[in-house]
Amino acid sequence: MKKQNINAPRITVVVPAYNEEKYLRQTITFLRKQNFPNFEILVVNNASTDKTEKIAKKYADRVVYEPKKGFYYSMYKGLIEAKGEIVVRSDADNKPEKDWLEKIVANFEKDPKIIGVTGPSYFYETKGILRFLSWFGIILSLISARFLMGHHQFNGHNMAIKKRIITKMKPHIDSKLVNDDIDLSCHAKEYGKIVCDFSLIMPTSARHFERDAFFLLDYSFKHFYSIFLHHPSHILHKVS
């Protein structure tokens, strides 16, 4: 039994899930091993057709249903339904370290102006130099986005946001062209600071890149389109 800290903020870990029967139980098992005691696990079933709902109801604290298919719909549904003061997002195929939530809370406690925390990730299927390259590629993406936008972006595998600002934002959920990580970051930064903790590293899966040859191309287009959508003048100034 973990000792409860009455001063610790309540956290909701949101796990969007579409047909994740293969990975979901594993990820929830990793989340249950967190050193930080004061959190709930909320799974958003995004109209799954496999056993995702059944697994989620058995192992998560709460399950909500989102009928509109699409990651932004399910992710934002989780943000709205979260009851914690801090809302943390995890993919359904993550393997978080035991101190993941502790590190997130420690970052928020450094400065009351901080409304968002993020960090890098790497693909756990890789080893050696390939694992380093997967980590380094995400680091470059985070740094380049910071250079182009003037503020940090969220890494969707590994992010947290203050609940109090979620209902104030009006993200482009219905757009098929935006990258949800970039879009959410640009709306959130209007209410405070987003910090990137490079020691906050999340092991995640490379399966989307492996099974879809066009995933990286589509992701890259949405990434840069979303940056330009929110910061056209900033980008034009940087490249001029």
Coordinates of N, CA, C and O in Angstrom, one line a residue, residues 31-109:
L31 N 1.3 1.6 -15.6 CA 0.8 2.7 -14.9 C 0.5 2.4 -13.4 O 0.7 3.2 -12.5
R32 N 0.1 1.2 -13.1 CA -0.3 0.8 -11.8 C 1.0 0.7 -10.9 O 0.9 0.7 -9.7
K33 N 2.2 0.7 -11.5 CA 3.4 0.6 -10.8 C 4.0 2.0 -10.4 O 5.1 2.0 -9.9
Q34 N 3.3 3.0 -10.7 CA 3.8 4.4 -10.4 C 4.0 4.6 -9.0 O 3.3 4.1 -8.1
N35 N 5.1 5.3 -8.6 CA 5.4 5.6 -7.3 C 4.5 6.7 -6.7 O 4.2 6.7 -5.5
F36 N 4.0 7.5 -7.6 CA 3.0 8.6 -7.2 C 1.7 7.9 -7.0 O 1.1 7.2 -7.8
P37 N 1.1 8.2 -5.8 CA -0.1 7.4 -5.4 C -1.5 8.0 -5.9 O -2.4 7.3 -6.0
N38 N -1.5 9.3 -6.1 CA -2.8 10.0 -6.2 C -3.2 10.2 -7.6 O -3.2 11.3 -8.2
F39 N -3.7 9.1 -8.3 CA -4.1 9.2 -9.7 C -5.1 8.2 -10.0 O -5.3 7.2 -9.4
E40 N -5.9 8.5 -11.1 CA -6.8 7.6 -11.7 C -6.5 7.4 -13.1 O -5.8 8.2 -13.8
I41 N -6.9 6.2 -13.7 CA -6.6 5.9 -15.1 C -8.0 5.9 -15.8 O -8.9 5.2 -15.5
L42 N -8.1 6.8 -16.8 CA -9.3 7.0 -17.6 C -9.0 6.5 -19.0 O -8.2 7.1 -19.7
V43 N -9.7 5.5 -19.5 CA -9.5 5.0 -20.8 C -10.7 5.5 -21.7 O -11.9 5.5 -21.3
V44 N -10.4 6.1 -22.8 CA -11.4 6.6 -23.8 C -11.5 5.6 -24.9 O -10.6 5.4 -25.7
N45 N -12.6 4.8 -24.9 CA -12.8 3.9 -26.0 C -13.3 4.6 -27.2 O -14.5 5.1 -27.2
N46 N -12.5 4.6 -28.3 CA -12.9 5.4 -29.5 C -13.5 4.5 -30.5 O -13.0 4.2 -31.6
A47 N -14.7 4.0 -30.1 CA -15.5 3.2 -31.0 C -14.8 1.9 -31.5 O -14.8 1.5 -32.6
S48 N -14.1 1.3 -30.5 CA -13.4 0.1 -30.8 C -14.3 -1.1 -31.2 O -15.4 -1.2 -30.7
T49 N -13.8 -2.0 -32.0 CA -14.6 -3.2 -32.4 C -14.0 -4.5 -31.9 O -14.5 -5.5 -32.2
D50 N -12.9 -4.4 -31.1 CA -12.3 -5.5 -30.5 C -12.6 -5.6 -29.0 O -13.7 -5.1 -28.6
K51 N -11.7 -6.1 -28.2 CA -12.0 -6.3 -26.8 C -11.5 -5.1 -25.9 O -11.4 -5.2 -24.7
T52 N -11.2 -4.0 -26.6 CA -10.7 -2.8 -25.8 C -11.6 -2.4 -24.7 O -11.1 -2.2 -23.5
E53 N -12.9 -2.3 -24.9 CA -13.8 -1.9 -23.9 C -13.8 -2.9 -22.7 O -13.8 -2.5 -21.5
K54 N -13.8 -4.2 -23.0 CA -13.8 -5.2 -21.9 C -12.6 -5.1 -21.1 O -12.6 -5.2 -19.8
I55 N -11.4 -5.0 -21.7 CA -10.2 -4.9 -21.0 C -10.1 -3.6 -20.2 O -9.7 -3.6 -19.0
A56 N -10.5 -2.5 -20.8 CA -10.5 -1.2 -20.1 C -11.4 -1.2 -18.8 O -11.0 -0.8 -17.7
K57 N -12.6 -1.8 -18.9 CA -13.5 -1.9 -17.8 C -12.9 -2.7 -16.6 O -13.2 -2.5 -15.5
K58 N -12.1 -3.7 -17.0 CA -11.5 -4.6 -16.0 C -10.3 -4.0 -15.3 O -10.2 -4.2 -14.1
Y59 N -9.5 -3.2 -16.0 CA -8.2 -2.8 -15.4 C -8.1 -1.3 -15.2 O -7.3 -0.9 -14.4
A60 N -8.9 -0.5 -15.8 CA -8.9 1.0 -15.6 C -9.8 1.4 -14.5 O -10.6 0.6 -14.0
D61 N -9.7 2.6 -14.0 CA -10.6 3.2 -13.0 C -11.9 3.6 -13.6 O -13.0 3.5 -13.0
R62 N -11.8 4.2 -14.8 CA -13.0 4.7 -15.5 C -12.8 4.5 -17.0 O -11.7 4.5 -17.5
V63 N -14.0 4.3 -17.6 CA -14.0 4.2 -19.1 C -15.1 5.1 -19.7 O -16.2 5.1 -19.1
V64 N -14.8 5.9 -20.7 CA -15.8 6.7 -21.3 C -15.7 6.3 -22.8 O -14.7 5.8 -23.3
Y65 N -16.8 6.6 -23.5 CA -17.0 6.2 -24.9 C -17.0 7.5 -25.8 O -17.7 8.4 -25.5
E66 N -16.2 7.4 -26.9 CA -16.2 8.5 -27.9 C -16.6 7.9 -29.2 O -15.8 7.2 -29.8
P67 N -17.8 8.2 -29.8 CA -18.2 7.6 -31.0 C -17.5 8.1 -32.3 O -17.4 7.4 -33.3
K68 N -17.1 9.3 -32.2 CA -16.4 9.9 -33.4 C -15.0 9.4 -33.5 O -14.2 9.6 -32.6
K69 N -14.7 8.7 -34.6 CA -13.4 8.1 -34.8 C -12.3 9.1 -35.1 O -12.6 10.0 -36.0
G70 N -11.2 9.0 -34.4 CA -10.1 10.0 -34.7 C -9.4 10.3 -33.3 O -10.1 10.5 -32.3
F71 N -8.1 10.3 -33.4 CA -7.4 10.5 -32.1 C -7.7 11.8 -31.4 O -7.7 11.8 -30.2
Y72 N -7.8 12.9 -32.2 CA -8.1 14.1 -31.5 C -9.4 14.1 -30.7 O -9.5 14.6 -29.6
Y73 N -10.4 13.5 -31.3 CA -11.7 13.4 -30.7 C -11.6 12.6 -29.4 O -12.1 13.0 -28.3
S74 N -10.9 11.5 -29.4 CA -10.8 10.6 -28.2 C -9.9 11.3 -27.1 O -10.2 11.2 -26.0
M75 N -8.8 11.9 -27.6 CA -7.9 12.5 -26.6 C -8.6 13.7 -25.9 O -8.6 13.8 -24.7
Y76 N -9.3 14.5 -26.7 CA -10.0 15.7 -26.1 C -11.1 15.3 -25.2 O -11.4 15.9 -24.2
K77 N -11.8 14.2 -25.6 CA -12.9 13.7 -24.7 C -12.3 13.3 -23.4 O -12.9 13.6 -22.3
G78 N -11.1 12.7 -23.4 CA -10.5 12.4 -22.1 C -10.1 13.6 -21.3 O -10.2 13.6 -20.1
L79 N -9.6 14.6 -22.0 CA -9.2 15.9 -21.3 C -10.4 16.5 -20.6 O -10.3 17.0 -19.4
I80 N -11.6 16.5 -21.3 CA -12.8 17.1 -20.7 C -13.3 16.2 -19.6 O -13.8 16.8 -18.5
E81 N -13.3 14.9 -19.7 CA -13.9 14.0 -18.7 C -13.0 13.8 -17.5 O -13.4 13.3 -16.4
A82 N -11.7 14.2 -17.6 CA -10.7 14.0 -16.5 C -11.2 14.8 -15.2 O -11.7 15.9 -15.3
K83 N -11.0 14.2 -14.1 CA -11.3 14.9 -12.8 C -10.1 15.4 -12.0 O -10.3 16.1 -11.0
G84 N -8.9 15.1 -12.5 CA -7.7 15.5 -11.8 C -7.4 16.9 -12.0 O -7.8 17.5 -13.0
E85 N -6.6 17.5 -11.1 CA -6.1 18.9 -11.3 C -5.0 18.9 -12.4 O -4.9 19.9 -13.1
I86 N -4.3 17.8 -12.6 CA -3.4 17.6 -13.7 C -3.9 16.5 -14.5 O -4.2 15.4 -14.0
V87 N -3.9 16.7 -15.9 CA -4.3 15.7 -16.8 C -3.1 15.2 -17.6 O -2.5 16.0 -18.3
V88 N -2.8 13.9 -17.5 CA -1.6 13.4 -18.2 C -2.1 12.5 -19.3 O -3.1 11.7 -19.1
R89 N -1.5 12.6 -20.4 CA -1.9 11.7 -21.5 C -0.8 10.6 -21.8 O 0.4 10.9 -21.8
S90 N -1.3 9.4 -21.9 CA -0.5 8.3 -22.3 C -1.1 7.6 -23.5 O -2.3 7.3 -23.5
D91 N -0.2 7.2 -24.4 CA -0.7 6.3 -25.5 C -1.0 4.9 -24.9 O -0.5 4.5 -23.8
A92 N -1.8 4.1 -25.6 CA -2.1 2.8 -25.1 C -1.0 1.8 -25.3 O -1.2 0.6 -24.9
D93 N 0.1 2.2 -25.9 CA 1.2 1.3 -26.0 C 2.5 1.8 -25.3 O 3.6 1.4 -25.6
N94 N 2.3 2.7 -24.3 CA 3.5 3.2 -23.6 C 3.9 2.2 -22.5 O 3.1 1.4 -22.0
K95 N 5.2 2.4 -22.1 CA 5.7 1.7 -20.9 C 6.4 2.6 -20.0 O 7.6 2.7 -19.9
P96 N 5.6 3.4 -19.2 CA 6.2 4.5 -18.4 C 7.0 3.9 -17.2 O 6.7 2.9 -16.6
E97 N 8.1 4.7 -16.9 CA 8.9 4.3 -15.8 C 8.2 4.6 -14.5 O 7.2 5.4 -14.5
K98 N 8.6 4.1 -13.4 CA 7.9 4.2 -12.1 C 7.8 5.6 -11.6 O 6.9 6.0 -10.8
D99 N 8.8 6.4 -12.0 CA 8.8 7.8 -11.5 C 8.2 8.8 -12.4 O 8.4 10.0 -12.3
W100 N 7.5 8.4 -13.5 CA 7.0 9.2 -14.5 C 6.1 10.3 -13.9 O 6.3 11.5 -14.2
L101 N 5.1 10.0 -13.2 CA 4.2 10.9 -12.6 C 4.8 11.8 -11.6 O 4.5 13.0 -11.5
E102 N 5.8 11.3 -10.8 CA 6.5 12.1 -9.8 C 7.3 13.2 -10.5 O 7.3 14.3 -10.1
K103 N 7.9 12.9 -11.6 CA 8.7 13.9 -12.4 C 7.8 15.0 -13.0 O 8.1 16.1 -13.0
I104 N 6.6 14.5 -13.4 CA 5.7 15.5 -14.0 C 5.2 16.5 -12.9 O 5.3 17.7 -13.1
V105 N 4.9 16.0 -11.8 CA 4.4 16.9 -10.7 C 5.5 17.8 -10.2 O 5.3 19.0 -10.0
A106 N 6.7 17.3 -10.1 CA 7.9 18.1 -9.7 C 8.1 19.3 -10.7 O 8.5 20.3 -10.2
N107 N 7.9 19.1 -11.9 CA 8.0 20.2 -12.9 C 6.9 21.2 -12.7 O 7.2 22.4 -12.7
F108 N 5.7 20.8 -12.4 CA 4.7 21.8 -12.2 C 4.9 22.6 -10.9 O 4.6 23.8 -10.8
E109 N 5.5 22.0 -9.9 CA 5.8 22.6 -8.6 C 6.9 23.7 -8.7 O 7.0 24.5 -7.8

